[in-house]
mmCIF file of C-alpha atoms in Angstrom:
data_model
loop_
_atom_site.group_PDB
_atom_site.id
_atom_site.type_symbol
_atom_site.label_atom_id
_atom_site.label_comp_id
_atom_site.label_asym_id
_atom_site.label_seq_id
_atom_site.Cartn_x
_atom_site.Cartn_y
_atom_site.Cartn_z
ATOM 1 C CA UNK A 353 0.000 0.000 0.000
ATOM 2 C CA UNK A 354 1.094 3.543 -0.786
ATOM 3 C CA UNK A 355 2.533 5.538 1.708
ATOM 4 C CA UNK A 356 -0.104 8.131 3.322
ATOM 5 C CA UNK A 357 0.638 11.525 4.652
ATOM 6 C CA UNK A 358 -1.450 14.672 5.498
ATOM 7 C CA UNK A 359 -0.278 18.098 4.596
ATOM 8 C CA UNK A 360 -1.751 21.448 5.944
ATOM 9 C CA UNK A 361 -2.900 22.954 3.010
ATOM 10 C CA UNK A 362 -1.431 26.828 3.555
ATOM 11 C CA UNK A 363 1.157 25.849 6.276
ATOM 12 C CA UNK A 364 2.932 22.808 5.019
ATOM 13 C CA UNK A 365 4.605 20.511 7.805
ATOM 14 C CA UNK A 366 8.378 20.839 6.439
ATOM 15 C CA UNK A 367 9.432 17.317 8.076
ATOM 16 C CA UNK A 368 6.259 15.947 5.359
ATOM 17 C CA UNK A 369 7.660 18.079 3.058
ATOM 18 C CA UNK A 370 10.945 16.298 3.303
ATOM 19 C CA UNK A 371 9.026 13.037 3.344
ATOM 20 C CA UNK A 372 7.880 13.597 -0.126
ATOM 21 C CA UNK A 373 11.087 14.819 -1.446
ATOM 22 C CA UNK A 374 12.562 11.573 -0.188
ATOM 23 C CA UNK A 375 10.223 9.272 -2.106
ATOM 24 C CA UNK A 376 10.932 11.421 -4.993
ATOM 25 C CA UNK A 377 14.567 11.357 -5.141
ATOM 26 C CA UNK A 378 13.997 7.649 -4.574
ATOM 27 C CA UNK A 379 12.461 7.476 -8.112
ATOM 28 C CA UNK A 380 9.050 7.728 -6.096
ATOM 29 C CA UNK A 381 5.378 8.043 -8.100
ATOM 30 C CA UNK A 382 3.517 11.099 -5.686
ATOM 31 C CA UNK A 383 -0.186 12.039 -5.726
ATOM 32 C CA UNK A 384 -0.194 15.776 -4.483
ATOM 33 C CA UNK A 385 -2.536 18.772 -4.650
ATOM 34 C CA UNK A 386 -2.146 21.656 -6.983
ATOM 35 C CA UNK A 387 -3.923 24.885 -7.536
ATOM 36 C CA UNK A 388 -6.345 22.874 -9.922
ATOM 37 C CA UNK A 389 -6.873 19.255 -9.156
ATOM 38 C CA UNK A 390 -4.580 16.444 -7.583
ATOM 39 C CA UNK A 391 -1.808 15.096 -9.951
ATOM 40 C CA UNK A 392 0.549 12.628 -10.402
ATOM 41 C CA UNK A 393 4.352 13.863 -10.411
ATOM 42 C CA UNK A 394 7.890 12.159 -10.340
ATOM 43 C CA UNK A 395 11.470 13.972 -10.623
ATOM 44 C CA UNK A 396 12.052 15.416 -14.529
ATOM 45 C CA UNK A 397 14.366 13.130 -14.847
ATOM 46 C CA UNK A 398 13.233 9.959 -14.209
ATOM 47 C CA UNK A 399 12.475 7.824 -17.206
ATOM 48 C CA UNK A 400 10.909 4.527 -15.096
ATOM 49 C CA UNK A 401 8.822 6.668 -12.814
ATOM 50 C CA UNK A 402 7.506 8.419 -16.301
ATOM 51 C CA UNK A 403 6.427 5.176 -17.614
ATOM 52 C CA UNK A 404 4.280 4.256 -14.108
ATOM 53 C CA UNK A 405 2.972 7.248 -14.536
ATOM 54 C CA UNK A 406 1.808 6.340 -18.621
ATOM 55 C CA UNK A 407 0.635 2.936 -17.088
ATOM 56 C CA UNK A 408 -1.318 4.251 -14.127
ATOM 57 C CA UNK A 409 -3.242 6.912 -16.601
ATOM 58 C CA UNK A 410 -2.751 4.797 -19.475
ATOM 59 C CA UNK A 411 -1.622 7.502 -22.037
ATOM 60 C CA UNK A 412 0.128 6.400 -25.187
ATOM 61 C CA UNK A 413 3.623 7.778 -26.022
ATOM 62 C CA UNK A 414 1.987 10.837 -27.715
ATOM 63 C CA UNK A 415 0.575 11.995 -24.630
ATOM 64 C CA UNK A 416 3.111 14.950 -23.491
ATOM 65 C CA UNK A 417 3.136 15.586 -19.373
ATOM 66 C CA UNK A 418 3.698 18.632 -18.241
ATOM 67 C CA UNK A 419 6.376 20.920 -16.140
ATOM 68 C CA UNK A 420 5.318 22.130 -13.157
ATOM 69 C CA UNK A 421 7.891 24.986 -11.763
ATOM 70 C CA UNK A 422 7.732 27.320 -8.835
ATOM 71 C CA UNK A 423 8.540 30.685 -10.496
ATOM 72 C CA UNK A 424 9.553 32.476 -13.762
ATOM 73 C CA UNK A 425 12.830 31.723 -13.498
ATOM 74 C CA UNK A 426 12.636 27.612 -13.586
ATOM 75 C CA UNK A 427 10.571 28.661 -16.141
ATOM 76 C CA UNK A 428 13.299 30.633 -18.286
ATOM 77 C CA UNK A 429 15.507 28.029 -17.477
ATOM 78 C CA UNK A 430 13.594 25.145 -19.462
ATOM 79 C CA UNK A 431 11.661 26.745 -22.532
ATOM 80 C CA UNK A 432 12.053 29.512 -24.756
ATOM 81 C CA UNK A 433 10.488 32.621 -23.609
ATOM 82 C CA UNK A 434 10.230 36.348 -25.890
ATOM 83 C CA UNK A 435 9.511 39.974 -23.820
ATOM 84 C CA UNK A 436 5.846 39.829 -24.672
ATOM 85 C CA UNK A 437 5.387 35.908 -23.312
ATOM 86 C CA UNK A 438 6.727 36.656 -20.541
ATOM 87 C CA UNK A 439 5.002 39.955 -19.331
ATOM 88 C CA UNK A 440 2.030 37.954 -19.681
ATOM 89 C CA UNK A 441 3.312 34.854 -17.605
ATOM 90 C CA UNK A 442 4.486 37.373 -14.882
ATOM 91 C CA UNK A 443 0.488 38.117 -14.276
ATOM 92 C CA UNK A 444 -0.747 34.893 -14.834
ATOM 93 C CA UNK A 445 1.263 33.230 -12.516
ATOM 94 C CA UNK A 446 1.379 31.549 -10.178
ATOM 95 C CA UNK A 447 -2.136 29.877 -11.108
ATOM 96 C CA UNK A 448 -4.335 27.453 -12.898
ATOM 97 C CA UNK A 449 -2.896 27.697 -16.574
ATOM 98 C CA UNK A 450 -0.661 25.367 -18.757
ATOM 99 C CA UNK A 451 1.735 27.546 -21.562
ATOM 100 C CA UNK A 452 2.881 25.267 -24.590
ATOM 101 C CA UNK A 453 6.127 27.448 -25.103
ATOM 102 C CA UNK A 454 9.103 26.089 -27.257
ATOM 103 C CA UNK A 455 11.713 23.811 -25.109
ATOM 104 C CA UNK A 456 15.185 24.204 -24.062
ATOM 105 C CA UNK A 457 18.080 21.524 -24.330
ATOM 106 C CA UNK A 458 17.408 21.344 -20.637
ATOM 107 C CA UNK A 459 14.092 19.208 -21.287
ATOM 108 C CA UNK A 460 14.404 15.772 -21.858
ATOM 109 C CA UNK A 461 13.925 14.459 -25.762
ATOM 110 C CA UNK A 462 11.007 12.237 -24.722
ATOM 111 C CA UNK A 463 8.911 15.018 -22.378
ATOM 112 C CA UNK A 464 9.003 17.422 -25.377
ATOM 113 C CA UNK A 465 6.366 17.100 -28.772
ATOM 114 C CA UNK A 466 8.274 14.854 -31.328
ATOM 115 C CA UNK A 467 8.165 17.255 -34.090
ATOM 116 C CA UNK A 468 7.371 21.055 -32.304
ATOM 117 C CA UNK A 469 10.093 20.336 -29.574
ATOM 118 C CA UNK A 470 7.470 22.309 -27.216
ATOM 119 C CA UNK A 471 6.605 21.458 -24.082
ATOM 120 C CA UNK A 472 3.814 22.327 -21.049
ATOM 121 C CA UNK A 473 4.720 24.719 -18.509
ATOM 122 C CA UNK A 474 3.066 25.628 -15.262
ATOM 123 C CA UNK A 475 3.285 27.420 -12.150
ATOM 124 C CA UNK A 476 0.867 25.946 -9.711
ATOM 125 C CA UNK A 477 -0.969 28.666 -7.131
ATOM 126 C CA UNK A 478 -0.949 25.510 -4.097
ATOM 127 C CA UNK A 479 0.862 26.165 -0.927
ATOM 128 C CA UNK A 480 1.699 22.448 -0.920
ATOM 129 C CA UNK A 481 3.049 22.148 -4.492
ATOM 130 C CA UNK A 482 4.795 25.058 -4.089
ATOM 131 C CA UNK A 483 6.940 23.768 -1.007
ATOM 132 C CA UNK A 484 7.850 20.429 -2.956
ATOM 133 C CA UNK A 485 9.179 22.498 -5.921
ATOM 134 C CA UNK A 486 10.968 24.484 -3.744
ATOM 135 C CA UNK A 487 12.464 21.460 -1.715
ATOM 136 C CA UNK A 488 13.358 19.783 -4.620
ATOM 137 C CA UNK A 489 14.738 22.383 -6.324
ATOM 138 C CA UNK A 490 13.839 21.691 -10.055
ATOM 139 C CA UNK A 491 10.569 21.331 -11.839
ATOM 140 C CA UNK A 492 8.290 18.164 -11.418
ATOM 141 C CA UNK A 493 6.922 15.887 -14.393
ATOM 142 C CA UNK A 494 3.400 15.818 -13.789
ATOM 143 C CA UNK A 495 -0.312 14.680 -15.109
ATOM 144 C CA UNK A 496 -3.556 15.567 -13.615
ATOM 145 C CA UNK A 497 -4.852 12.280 -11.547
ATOM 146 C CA UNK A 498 -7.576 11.295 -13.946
ATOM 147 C CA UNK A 499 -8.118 7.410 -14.234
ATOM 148 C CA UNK A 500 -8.710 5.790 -17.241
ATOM 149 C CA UNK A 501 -12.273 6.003 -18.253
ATOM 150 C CA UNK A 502 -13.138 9.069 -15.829
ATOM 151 C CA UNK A 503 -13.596 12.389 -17.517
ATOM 152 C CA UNK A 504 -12.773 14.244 -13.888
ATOM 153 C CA UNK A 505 -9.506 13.670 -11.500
ATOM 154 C CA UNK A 506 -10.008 12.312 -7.943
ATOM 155 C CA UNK A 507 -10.666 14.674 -5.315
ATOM 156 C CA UNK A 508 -10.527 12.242 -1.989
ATOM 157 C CA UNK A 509 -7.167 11.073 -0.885
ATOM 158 C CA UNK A 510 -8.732 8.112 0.572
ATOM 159 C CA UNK A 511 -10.206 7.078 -2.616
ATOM 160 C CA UNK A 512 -6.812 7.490 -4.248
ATOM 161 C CA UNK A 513 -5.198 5.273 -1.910
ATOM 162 C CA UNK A 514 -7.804 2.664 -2.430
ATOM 163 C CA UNK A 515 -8.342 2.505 -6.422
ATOM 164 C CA UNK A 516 -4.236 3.033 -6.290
ATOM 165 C CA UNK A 517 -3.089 0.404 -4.016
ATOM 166 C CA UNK A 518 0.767 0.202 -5.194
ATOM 167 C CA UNK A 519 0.921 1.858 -8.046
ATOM 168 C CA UNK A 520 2.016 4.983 -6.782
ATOM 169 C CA UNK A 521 4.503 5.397 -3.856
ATOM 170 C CA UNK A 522 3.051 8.332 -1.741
ATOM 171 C CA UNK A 523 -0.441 10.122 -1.299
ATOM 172 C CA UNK A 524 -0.375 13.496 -0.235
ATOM 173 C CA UNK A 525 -3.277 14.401 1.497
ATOM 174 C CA UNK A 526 -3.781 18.275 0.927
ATOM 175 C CA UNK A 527 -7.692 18.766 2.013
ATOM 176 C CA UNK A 528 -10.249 19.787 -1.475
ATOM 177 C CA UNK A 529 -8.363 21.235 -4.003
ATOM 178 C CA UNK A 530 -10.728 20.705 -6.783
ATOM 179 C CA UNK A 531 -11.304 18.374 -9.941
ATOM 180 C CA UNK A 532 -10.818 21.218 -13.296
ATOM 181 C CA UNK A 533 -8.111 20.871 -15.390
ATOM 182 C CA UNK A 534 -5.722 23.688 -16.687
ATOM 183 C CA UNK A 535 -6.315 26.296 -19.374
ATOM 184 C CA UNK A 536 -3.768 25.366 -21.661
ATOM 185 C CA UNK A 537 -2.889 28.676 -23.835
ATOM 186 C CA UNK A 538 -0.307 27.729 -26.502
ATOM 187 C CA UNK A 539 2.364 30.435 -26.976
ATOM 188 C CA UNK A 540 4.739 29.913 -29.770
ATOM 189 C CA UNK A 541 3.161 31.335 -33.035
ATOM 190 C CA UNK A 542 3.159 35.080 -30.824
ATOM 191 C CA UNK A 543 -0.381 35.530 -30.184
ATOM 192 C CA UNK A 544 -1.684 33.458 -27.557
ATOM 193 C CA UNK A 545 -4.065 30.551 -28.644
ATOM 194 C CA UNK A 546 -6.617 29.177 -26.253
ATOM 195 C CA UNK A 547 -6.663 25.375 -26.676
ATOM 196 C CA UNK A 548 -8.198 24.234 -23.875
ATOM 197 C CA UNK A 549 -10.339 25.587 -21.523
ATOM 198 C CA UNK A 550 -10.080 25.267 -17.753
ATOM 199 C CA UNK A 551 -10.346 26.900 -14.430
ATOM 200 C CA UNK A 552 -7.951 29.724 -15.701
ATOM 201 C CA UNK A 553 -9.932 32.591 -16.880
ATOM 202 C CA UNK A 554 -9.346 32.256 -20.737
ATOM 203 C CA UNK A 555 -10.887 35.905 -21.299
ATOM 204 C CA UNK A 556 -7.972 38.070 -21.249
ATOM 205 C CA UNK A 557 -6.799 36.010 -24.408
ATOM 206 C CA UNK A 558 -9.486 35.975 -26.428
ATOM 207 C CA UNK A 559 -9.237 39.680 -25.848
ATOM 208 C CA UNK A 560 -5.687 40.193 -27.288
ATOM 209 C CA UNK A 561 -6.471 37.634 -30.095
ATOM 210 C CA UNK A 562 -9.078 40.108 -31.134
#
């Protein structure tokens, strides 16, 4: 059975905190809360924990995860970003948005789209996610917690940790954090382009689109 450990939502515990960097570094599968929904995330670097992940959700090798950073700066660090992208990422972030942005040679081949060599980027607005990141100290590789055949991600730890069992390493118990997905906003032909809509207000780029 996966491990089990409750978080306070806006003061994270940093001895848990440590817990789940532990199990991560340890090539761990974790189940934590973002500013969204619960996800599942592993370190960016870890090609076995990647492919629990694809099994878990059951996502073909077309299916790209996404990035989830703490600030603007991991976020320089791993994609490509122009004046205008990121004046608009400064005010939409931290929160509940995914930005398709071209990908540095700091991304892994097999996270970034085989022929656009893009990638997802997000900055989560989640006390909890937010500590991780930080204890970590590099991005997480990360998919919303949506089981096959569900159209919305889990929303009770304890269910989690029963339909899981195993197959994931830790469960981070964060209290509600919701079911939505991201607004995904793709940003490398210049103007923005809504492709998905989410819990991110998706207004202020139809606006500049027209």
């Amino acid at each position: 059975m996966s491990r089990f450990v409750v978080i306070h939502p806006d003061n994270p515990q940093l001895r848990s905190i440590g817990q789940v960097v532990e199990c991560l570094a340890e090539g761990g599968v974790v189940v934590y809360p973002t500013d969204s929904s619960y996800a599942l995330g592993c370190r960016i670097g870890d090609k076995d924990a990647m492919e629990r992940i694809r099994r878990i959700r059951q996502l073909n090798e077309k299916h790209n995860f996404s990035l989830v950073c703490r600030d603007l700066s991991e976020i320089a660090t791993y994609t490509i970003v122009d004046n205008s992208a990121y004046r608009l990422l400064r005010a939409l972030t931290p929160g509940p948005y995914t930005f398709i942005l071209q990908a540095t040679r700091q991304v892994p081949r097999r996270l970034q789209h085989p022929k656009r060599k893009t990638v997802g980027i997000r900055v989560p607005d989640n006390a909890i996610a937010q500590a991780i990141l930080a204890a970590v100290g590099e991005p997480l590789m990360s998919s919303t917690l949506v089981l096959p055949g569900e159209d919305m991600a889990l929303t009770d730890p304890y269910d989690m940790q029963a339909l899981l069992g195993e197959r994931v390493d830790m469960i981070v118990d964060g209290g509600y954090c919701g079911f939505e997905f991201t607004t995904v906003v793709d940003m490398t032909e210049g103007v923005p382009r809504v492709l998905r809509v989410g819990k991110g207000d998706p207004n202020i780029f139809f606006a500049q689109a027209g």
